[in-house]
Amino acid sequence: MKKPLVGALFAVLLLGAGIAPATAATSHEAAPAGTVGATASSGHSTLRTEAKARPKAIGFAGTVALSNCSGSVVRTPDSQPGDPALVLSNGHCLETGFPAPGQVLLNRSSSRTFTLLNASGSGVGTLRASKIAYGTMTDTDISVYQLTSTYAQIESTYGIKALELNTAHPVQGTAITVVSGYWKRTYNCNVDGFVHRLKEGQWTWKDSVRYTSACQTIGGTSGSPVIDNATGKVVAVNNTGNDDGQRCTDNNPCEVDENGQVTVRRGIRYAQETYGIAACIGAGNVFDLNRAGCTLPKP
């Protein structure tokens, strides 16, 4: 499990585009210290069928860079222009540290900042949180920050719209793009399948997305939106991968099926589905875990 990056490296990130990715891939894809300016292989060995399935390039507009991870400005289908905007990332990217198993953070004050990117990956401004609206590593691995800016203010100031959360379960075979605001880099592959239980160290996640092998995400890509190429909507959030082939250890998640059988897939990366988030958000973009259809873990 990788600890968050120190603030000094984020200052380098704020200076602009063109930062190369690191060589070492990490599970719980938060960026390790000492990676800025390193070089990596391109990771563009996508299968021919995947390339055909990708109808258009997915840019960086609406994604953000955190101090140690990636993220995106997101909206539900019912979010209004005047609502305070939301930023989606991973629970393990929280500035408060990794939530313990069973722990849920709800409406906790935060002043964290995010660098907003445009379509080409250039930083165009700084957004600030007012609170951690929701965060957990139980059943899923997500954090959602509420911002001090509304969607209308962000669009008026920067010309950038939020990414929409898809409200349907992702589909096997879908062509997807993982968009890292931290590294200003994209990864193109397909949804390979779904994992009944994904176990890593102390944490267990339900119904996780497994990528085909072309998406070799690295440290710093944690929290990246996983975008359906056909719709442009967010279907998952990137969070981990098996680095060394170990079984169910930190940085080496394992798959556990309905019968308890364990499968280890070295080098394969995973994401957490996001279709259930919208059901837990009511008027004004306020989290209400008692809403009908909301299945996110409660405090």
mmCIF file of C-alpha atoms in Angstrom:
data_model
loop_
_atom_site.group_PDB
_atom_site.id
_atom_site.type_symbol
_atom_site.label_atom_id
_atom_site.label_comp_id
_atom_site.label_asym_id
_atom_site.label_seq_id
_atom_site.Cartn_x
_atom_site.Cartn_y
_atom_site.Cartn_z
ATOM 1 C CA MET A 1 0.000 0.000 0.000
ATOM 2 C CA LYS A 2 1.485 3.332 -1.062
ATOM 3 C CA LYS A 3 1.459 6.379 1.170
ATOM 4 C CA PRO A 4 0.326 9.746 -0.248
ATOM 5 C CA LEU A 5 2.825 11.959 -2.002
ATOM 6 C CA VAL A 6 4.342 14.827 -0.020
ATOM 7 C CA GLY A 7 3.105 18.312 -0.858
ATOM 8 C CA ALA A 8 6.383 19.467 -2.373
ATOM 9 C CA LEU A 9 5.952 17.217 -5.380
ATOM 10 C CA PHE A 10 2.487 18.609 -6.017
ATOM 11 C CA ALA A 11 4.063 22.040 -6.406
ATOM 12 C CA VAL A 12 5.989 20.622 -9.349
ATOM 13 C CA LEU A 13 2.768 19.239 -10.790
ATOM 14 C CA LEU A 14 1.104 22.654 -10.617
ATOM 15 C CA LEU A 15 3.741 24.146 -12.904
ATOM 16 C CA GLY A 16 2.132 22.617 -15.949
ATOM 17 C CA ALA A 17 1.892 19.850 -18.493
ATOM 18 C CA GLY A 18 4.441 17.482 -19.905
ATOM 19 C CA ILE A 19 5.365 15.532 -16.792
ATOM 20 C CA ALA A 20 6.357 11.991 -17.734
ATOM 21 C CA PRO A 21 4.927 8.984 -15.892
ATOM 22 C CA ALA A 22 6.822 6.798 -13.484
ATOM 23 C CA THR A 23 8.293 3.425 -14.340
ATOM 24 C CA ALA A 24 7.010 1.473 -11.368
ATOM 25 C CA ALA A 25 3.384 0.383 -11.384
ATOM 26 C CA THR A 26 1.674 0.322 -8.017
ATOM 27 C CA SER A 27 -1.478 -1.205 -6.708
ATOM 28 C CA HIS A 28 -3.688 1.227 -4.820
ATOM 29 C CA GLU A 29 -2.459 3.525 -7.530
ATOM 30 C CA ALA A 30 -1.602 6.560 -5.403
ATOM 31 C CA ALA A 31 1.638 8.119 -6.558
ATOM 32 C CA PRO A 32 4.811 7.017 -4.767
ATOM 33 C CA ALA A 33 7.369 9.595 -3.710
ATOM 34 C CA GLY A 34 10.201 10.387 -6.096
ATOM 35 C CA THR A 35 8.311 9.635 -9.317
ATOM 36 C CA VAL A 36 7.982 13.055 -10.931
ATOM 37 C CA GLY A 37 10.045 13.345 -14.073
ATOM 38 C CA ALA A 38 10.681 9.611 -14.498
ATOM 39 C CA THR A 39 10.035 7.841 -17.764
ATOM 40 C CA ALA A 40 7.811 4.899 -18.604
ATOM 41 C CA SER A 41 6.897 2.742 -21.551
ATOM 42 C CA SER A 42 3.958 4.027 -23.544
ATOM 43 C CA GLY A 43 1.549 1.245 -22.575
ATOM 44 C CA HIS A 44 -0.209 1.539 -25.948
ATOM 45 C CA SER A 45 -0.171 -2.171 -26.779
ATOM 46 C CA THR A 46 -3.959 -2.203 -27.163
ATOM 47 C CA LEU A 47 -5.576 -5.117 -28.942
ATOM 48 C CA ARG A 48 -6.782 -4.561 -32.473
ATOM 49 C CA THR A 49 -10.396 -5.176 -31.461
ATOM 50 C CA GLU A 50 -10.090 -2.561 -28.717
ATOM 51 C CA ALA A 51 -8.784 0.046 -31.157
ATOM 52 C CA LYS A 52 -11.728 -0.585 -33.474
ATOM 53 C CA ALA A 53 -14.172 -0.202 -30.605
ATOM 54 C CA ARG A 54 -12.897 3.248 -29.694
ATOM 55 C CA PRO A 55 -14.929 5.745 -31.738
ATOM 56 C CA LYS A 56 -13.271 8.929 -30.550
ATOM 57 C CA ALA A 57 -10.435 10.208 -28.407
ATOM 58 C CA ILE A 58 -11.266 10.998 -24.804
ATOM 59 C CA GLY A 59 -9.624 14.197 -23.564
ATOM 60 C CA PHE A 60 -8.768 15.521 -20.113
ATOM 61 C CA ALA A 61 -11.488 18.165 -19.775
ATOM 62 C CA GLY A 62 -13.140 17.861 -16.391
ATOM 63 C CA THR A 63 -10.384 15.760 -14.841
ATOM 64 C CA VAL A 64 -8.323 17.029 -11.923
ATOM 65 C CA ALA A 65 -4.950 16.413 -10.315
ATOM 66 C CA LEU A 66 -4.787 15.828 -6.568
ATOM 67 C CA SER A 67 -1.603 16.004 -4.529
ATOM 68 C CA ASN A 68 -1.177 12.240 -4.736
ATOM 69 C CA CYS A 69 -3.850 10.949 -7.125
ATOM 70 C CA SER A 70 -6.162 11.677 -10.033
ATOM 71 C CA GLY A 71 -9.831 12.606 -10.036
ATOM 72 C CA SER A 72 -12.644 14.261 -11.949
ATOM 73 C CA VAL A 73 -15.410 16.816 -11.564
ATOM 74 C CA VAL A 74 -18.607 14.790 -11.787
ATOM 75 C CA ARG A 75 -22.350 15.312 -11.820
ATOM 76 C CA THR A 76 -25.382 13.082 -11.566
ATOM 77 C CA PRO A 77 -28.129 13.223 -14.221
ATOM 78 C CA ASP A 78 -30.157 15.322 -11.741
ATOM 79 C CA SER A 79 -27.417 17.760 -10.704
ATOM 80 C CA GLN A 80 -28.273 21.408 -11.384
ATOM 81 C CA PRO A 81 -25.970 24.194 -12.642
ATOM 82 C CA GLY A 82 -26.277 26.015 -9.318
ATOM 83 C CA ASP A 83 -25.350 22.965 -7.236
ATOM 84 C CA PRO A 84 -21.936 22.836 -5.578
ATOM 85 C CA ALA A 85 -19.754 20.696 -7.848
ATOM 86 C CA LEU A 86 -18.389 17.308 -6.818
ATOM 87 C CA VAL A 87 -14.954 15.742 -7.322
ATOM 88 C CA LEU A 88 -14.644 11.950 -7.485
ATOM 89 C CA SER A 89 -11.487 10.060 -6.525
ATOM 90 C CA ASN A 90 -10.526 7.030 -4.395
ATOM 91 C CA GLY A 91 -11.048 6.495 -0.686
ATOM 92 C CA HIS A 92 -7.373 5.651 -0.359
ATOM 93 C CA CYS A 93 -6.503 9.065 -1.823
ATOM 94 C CA LEU A 94 -8.082 10.976 1.098
ATOM 95 C CA GLU A 95 -5.818 13.439 2.899
ATOM 96 C CA THR A 96 -6.944 11.830 6.154
ATOM 97 C CA GLY A 97 -5.264 8.530 5.208
ATOM 98 C CA PHE A 98 -6.713 5.150 4.321
ATOM 99 C CA PRO A 99 -10.135 4.584 5.938
ATOM 100 C CA ALA A 100 -10.173 1.477 8.095
ATOM 101 C CA PRO A 101 -12.351 -1.477 7.068
ATOM 102 C CA GLY A 102 -15.924 -0.550 7.966
ATOM 103 C CA GLN A 103 -15.134 3.175 8.242
ATOM 104 C CA VAL A 104 -17.227 5.706 6.320
ATOM 105 C CA LEU A 105 -16.506 9.446 6.233
ATOM 106 C CA LEU A 106 -19.543 11.663 5.730
ATOM 107 C CA ASN A 107 -19.650 15.468 5.516
ATOM 108 C CA ARG A 108 -16.211 16.000 7.011
ATOM 109 C CA SER A 109 -14.693 19.482 6.606
ATOM 110 C CA SER A 110 -11.910 19.774 4.018
ATOM 111 C CA SER A 111 -10.114 22.587 2.205
ATOM 112 C CA ARG A 112 -8.230 20.358 -0.216
ATOM 113 C CA THR A 113 -7.353 21.840 -3.603
ATOM 114 C CA PHE A 114 -7.498 20.315 -7.089
ATOM 115 C CA THR A 115 -5.906 21.412 -10.353
ATOM 116 C CA LEU A 116 -8.572 21.492 -13.080
ATOM 117 C CA LEU A 117 -7.449 20.367 -16.544
ATOM 118 C CA ASN A 118 -8.711 21.310 -19.987
ATOM 119 C CA ALA A 119 -9.107 18.939 -22.932
ATOM 120 C CA SER A 120 -5.399 18.997 -23.801
ATOM 121 C CA GLY A 121 -4.306 18.346 -20.223
ATOM 122 C CA SER A 122 -3.200 21.845 -19.273
ATOM 123 C CA GLY A 123 -3.975 23.091 -15.780
ATOM 124 C CA VAL A 124 -6.392 26.007 -16.063
ATOM 125 C CA GLY A 125 -7.273 26.745 -12.452
ATOM 126 C CA THR A 126 -7.542 25.606 -8.864
ATOM 127 C CA LEU A 127 -10.720 24.254 -7.304
ATOM 128 C CA ARG A 128 -11.196 23.992 -3.537
ATOM 129 C CA ALA A 129 -13.207 21.563 -1.446
ATOM 130 C CA SER A 130 -15.550 22.618 1.316
ATOM 131 C CA LYS A 131 -15.893 19.081 2.655
ATOM 132 C CA ILE A 132 -15.411 15.381 2.104
ATOM 133 C CA ALA A 133 -19.012 14.587 1.244
ATOM 134 C CA TYR A 134 -18.373 10.831 1.288
ATOM 135 C CA GLY A 135 -15.398 8.506 1.561
ATOM 136 C CA THR A 136 -14.794 4.832 2.240
ATOM 137 C CA MET A 137 -12.709 1.788 1.347
ATOM 138 C CA THR A 138 -15.418 -0.655 2.408
ATOM 139 C CA ASP A 139 -17.216 -2.510 -0.426
ATOM 140 C CA THR A 140 -15.827 0.118 -2.784
ATOM 141 C CA ASP A 141 -12.926 2.586 -2.872
ATOM 142 C CA ILE A 142 -14.280 6.091 -3.431
ATOM 143 C CA SER A 143 -14.068 9.622 -2.156
ATOM 144 C CA VAL A 144 -16.401 12.430 -3.203
ATOM 145 C CA TYR A 145 -15.537 16.019 -2.329
ATOM 146 C CA GLN A 146 -17.998 18.901 -2.429
ATOM 147 C CA LEU A 147 -16.457 22.071 -3.842
ATOM 148 C CA THR A 148 -16.865 25.738 -2.997
ATOM 149 C CA SER A 149 -17.695 26.356 -6.696
ATOM 150 C CA THR A 150 -20.873 25.459 -8.539
ATOM 151 C CA TYR A 151 -20.979 23.742 -11.918
ATOM 152 C CA ALA A 152 -22.145 27.002 -13.481
ATOM 153 C CA GLN A 153 -19.223 28.920 -11.983
ATOM 154 C CA ILE A 154 -16.705 26.370 -13.227
ATOM 155 C CA GLU A 155 -18.158 26.382 -16.717
ATOM 156 C CA SER A 156 -18.374 30.185 -16.813
ATOM 157 C CA THR A 157 -14.812 30.663 -15.591
ATOM 158 C CA TYR A 158 -13.020 27.825 -17.382
ATOM 159 C CA GLY A 159 -15.406 26.668 -20.110
ATOM 160 C CA ILE A 160 -15.316 23.129 -18.727
ATOM 161 C CA LYS A 161 -18.302 20.910 -17.998
ATOM 162 C CA ALA A 162 -18.447 18.146 -15.414
ATOM 163 C CA LEU A 163 -18.351 14.506 -16.454
ATOM 164 C CA GLU A 164 -21.641 12.680 -15.961
ATOM 165 C CA LEU A 165 -21.915 9.551 -13.827
ATOM 166 C CA ASN A 166 -23.541 6.691 -15.699
ATOM 167 C CA THR A 167 -26.361 5.161 -13.659
ATOM 168 C CA ALA A 168 -26.291 1.723 -15.315
ATOM 169 C CA HIS A 169 -23.994 -1.181 -14.475
ATOM 170 C CA PRO A 170 -21.009 -1.302 -16.868
ATOM 171 C CA VAL A 171 -21.022 -3.955 -19.600
ATOM 172 C CA GLN A 172 -18.361 -6.551 -20.323
ATOM 173 C CA GLY A 173 -16.416 -5.773 -23.503
ATOM 174 C CA THR A 174 -17.073 -2.022 -23.365
ATOM 175 C CA ALA A 175 -14.246 0.092 -24.765
ATOM 176 C CA ILE A 176 -13.006 2.391 -22.004
ATOM 177 C CA THR A 177 -10.420 5.071 -21.330
ATOM 178 C CA VAL A 178 -8.771 5.619 -17.949
ATOM 179 C CA VAL A 179 -7.909 9.328 -17.768
ATOM 180 C CA SER A 180 -5.223 10.347 -15.272
ATOM 181 C CA GLY A 181 -5.186 14.013 -14.367
ATOM 182 C CA TYR A 182 -2.095 13.490 -12.222
ATOM 183 C CA TRP A 183 0.061 12.206 -15.091
ATOM 184 C CA LYS A 184 -1.921 13.817 -17.934
ATOM 185 C CA ARG A 185 -2.035 10.412 -19.543
ATOM 186 C CA THR A 186 -4.749 8.084 -20.840
ATOM 187 C CA TYR A 187 -4.995 4.292 -20.960
ATOM 188 C CA ASN A 188 -7.195 2.533 -23.503
ATOM 189 C CA CYS A 189 -8.600 -0.979 -23.084
ATOM 190 C CA ASN A 190 -11.861 -2.853 -22.525
ATOM 191 C CA VAL A 191 -13.889 -4.095 -19.582
ATOM 192 C CA ASP A 192 -12.654 -7.682 -19.301
ATOM 193 C CA GLY A 193 -15.172 -8.727 -16.672
ATOM 194 C CA PHE A 194 -16.356 -8.303 -13.107
ATOM 195 C CA VAL A 195 -15.010 -9.621 -9.820
ATOM 196 C CA HIS A 196 -17.408 -10.888 -7.154
ATOM 197 C CA ARG A 197 -14.994 -9.875 -4.383
ATOM 198 C CA LEU A 198 -11.633 -8.178 -4.829
ATOM 199 C CA LYS A 199 -9.511 -8.540 -1.706
ATOM 200 C CA GLU A 200 -6.366 -6.550 -0.946
ATOM 201 C CA GLY A 201 -4.828 -6.654 2.501
ATOM 202 C CA GLN A 202 -7.486 -5.537 5.000
ATOM 203 C CA TRP A 203 -9.959 -4.359 2.371
ATOM 204 C CA THR A 204 -12.593 -6.146 0.308
ATOM 205 C CA TRP A 205 -14.447 -4.583 -2.629
ATOM 206 C CA LYS A 206 -17.609 -5.864 -4.262
ATOM 207 C CA ASP A 207 -18.348 -6.291 -7.979
ATOM 208 C CA SER A 208 -15.131 -4.675 -9.187
ATOM 209 C CA VAL A 209 -14.240 -3.981 -12.831
ATOM 210 C CA ARG A 210 -11.332 -5.933 -14.291
ATOM 211 C CA TYR A 211 -9.517 -4.383 -17.268
ATOM 212 C CA THR A 212 -8.047 -6.175 -20.238
ATOM 213 C CA SER A 213 -4.254 -6.199 -20.066
ATOM 214 C CA ALA A 214 -3.745 -3.101 -22.244
ATOM 215 C CA CYS A 215 -4.568 -0.772 -19.323
ATOM 216 C CA GLN A 216 -1.309 -0.859 -17.355
ATOM 217 C CA THR A 217 -2.068 1.964 -14.941
ATOM 218 C CA ILE A 218 0.679 3.220 -12.618
ATOM 219 C CA GLY A 219 1.154 5.133 -9.375
ATOM 220 C CA GLY A 220 -0.720 8.435 -9.468
ATOM 221 C CA THR A 221 -3.575 7.082 -11.587
ATOM 222 C CA SER A 222 -5.656 6.238 -8.509
ATOM 223 C CA GLY A 223 -8.996 8.004 -8.700
ATOM 224 C CA SER A 224 -8.906 8.405 -12.475
ATOM 225 C CA PRO A 225 -12.342 8.322 -14.081
ATOM 226 C CA VAL A 226 -12.990 5.277 -16.245
ATOM 227 C CA ILE A 227 -14.921 6.600 -19.211
ATOM 228 C CA ASP A 228 -17.144 4.688 -21.623
ATOM 229 C CA ASN A 229 -15.786 5.709 -25.025
ATOM 230 C CA ALA A 230 -19.187 5.540 -26.695
ATOM 231 C CA THR A 231 -21.102 7.704 -24.194
ATOM 232 C CA GLY A 232 -18.379 9.805 -22.558
ATOM 233 C CA LYS A 233 -19.863 8.953 -19.159
ATOM 234 C CA VAL A 234 -17.999 7.762 -16.067
ATOM 235 C CA VAL A 235 -18.609 4.065 -15.377
ATOM 236 C CA ALA A 236 -15.922 3.387 -12.752
ATOM 237 C CA VAL A 237 -12.991 4.843 -10.841
ATOM 238 C CA ASN A 238 -9.514 3.349 -11.237
ATOM 239 C CA ASN A 239 -8.021 2.030 -7.994
ATOM 240 C CA THR A 240 -5.630 -0.939 -7.940
ATOM 241 C CA GLY A 241 -3.702 -3.743 -9.625
ATOM 242 C CA ASN A 242 -1.699 -6.857 -8.849
ATOM 243 C CA ASP A 243 1.989 -5.973 -9.078
ATOM 244 C CA ASP A 244 3.940 -9.052 -8.041
ATOM 245 C CA GLY A 245 1.608 -12.019 -8.328
ATOM 246 C CA GLN A 246 1.192 -12.329 -4.575
ATOM 247 C CA ARG A 247 -2.104 -13.498 -3.104
ATOM 248 C CA CYS A 248 -4.467 -10.968 -1.474
ATOM 249 C CA THR A 249 -1.670 -8.777 -0.027
ATOM 250 C CA ASP A 250 -1.190 -5.012 -0.149
ATOM 251 C CA ASN A 251 -0.458 -4.044 -3.772
ATOM 252 C CA ASN A 252 -1.502 -7.540 -4.882
ATOM 253 C CA PRO A 253 -5.288 -7.879 -4.857
ATOM 254 C CA CYS A 254 -6.816 -11.275 -5.527
ATOM 255 C CA GLU A 255 -10.175 -12.252 -6.980
ATOM 256 C CA VAL A 256 -12.575 -14.291 -4.855
ATOM 257 C CA ASP A 257 -15.573 -15.873 -6.569
ATOM 258 C CA GLU A 258 -18.986 -16.815 -5.148
ATOM 259 C CA ASN A 259 -17.622 -20.182 -4.027
ATOM 260 C CA GLY A 260 -14.605 -18.703 -2.260
ATOM 261 C CA GLN A 261 -12.126 -19.754 -4.955
ATOM 262 C CA VAL A 262 -9.187 -17.356 -5.191
ATOM 263 C CA THR A 263 -7.602 -16.286 -8.486
ATOM 264 C CA VAL A 264 -4.446 -14.185 -8.789
ATOM 265 C CA ARG A 265 -3.832 -12.257 -12.021
ATOM 266 C CA ARG A 266 -0.393 -10.677 -11.975
ATOM 267 C CA GLY A 267 -0.189 -7.397 -13.878
ATOM 268 C CA ILE A 268 -3.963 -6.961 -14.182
ATOM 269 C CA ARG A 269 -5.585 -3.697 -13.053
ATOM 270 C CA TYR A 270 -8.982 -2.978 -11.540
ATOM 271 C CA ALA A 271 -11.558 -0.252 -10.923
ATOM 272 C CA GLN A 272 -14.611 0.287 -8.731
ATOM 273 C CA GLU A 273 -18.023 0.771 -10.298
ATOM 274 C CA THR A 274 -19.679 4.155 -9.846
ATOM 275 C CA TYR A 275 -23.217 3.599 -11.147
ATOM 276 C CA GLY A 276 -24.619 3.383 -7.602
ATOM 277 C CA ILE A 277 -23.320 6.762 -6.438
ATOM 278 C CA ALA A 278 -26.060 8.867 -8.044
ATOM 279 C CA ALA A 279 -28.799 7.068 -6.098
ATOM 280 C CA CYS A 280 -27.241 8.344 -2.862
ATOM 281 C CA ILE A 281 -27.197 12.011 -3.892
ATOM 282 C CA GLY A 282 -30.275 14.176 -3.464
ATOM 283 C CA ALA A 283 -31.239 17.766 -4.209
ATOM 284 C CA GLY A 284 -28.387 20.240 -4.000
ATOM 285 C CA ASN A 285 -25.834 17.400 -4.495
ATOM 286 C CA VAL A 286 -26.238 16.395 -0.863
ATOM 287 C CA PHE A 287 -25.438 12.805 0.105
ATOM 288 C CA ASP A 288 -28.388 11.005 1.671
ATOM 289 C CA LEU A 289 -27.549 7.391 2.390
ATOM 290 C CA ASN A 290 -31.177 6.674 3.284
ATOM 291 C CA ARG A 291 -32.496 7.459 -0.183
ATOM 292 C CA ALA A 292 -34.299 4.688 -2.037
ATOM 293 C CA GLY A 293 -31.851 2.662 -4.080
ATOM 294 C CA CYS A 294 -28.756 3.847 -2.206
ATOM 295 C CA THR A 295 -26.517 0.893 -1.367
ATOM 296 C CA LEU A 296 -23.302 2.656 -0.355
ATOM 297 C CA PRO A 297 -21.998 1.668 3.101
ATOM 298 C CA LYS A 298 -23.209 3.840 5.983
ATOM 299 C CA PRO A 299 -21.160 5.150 8.928
#
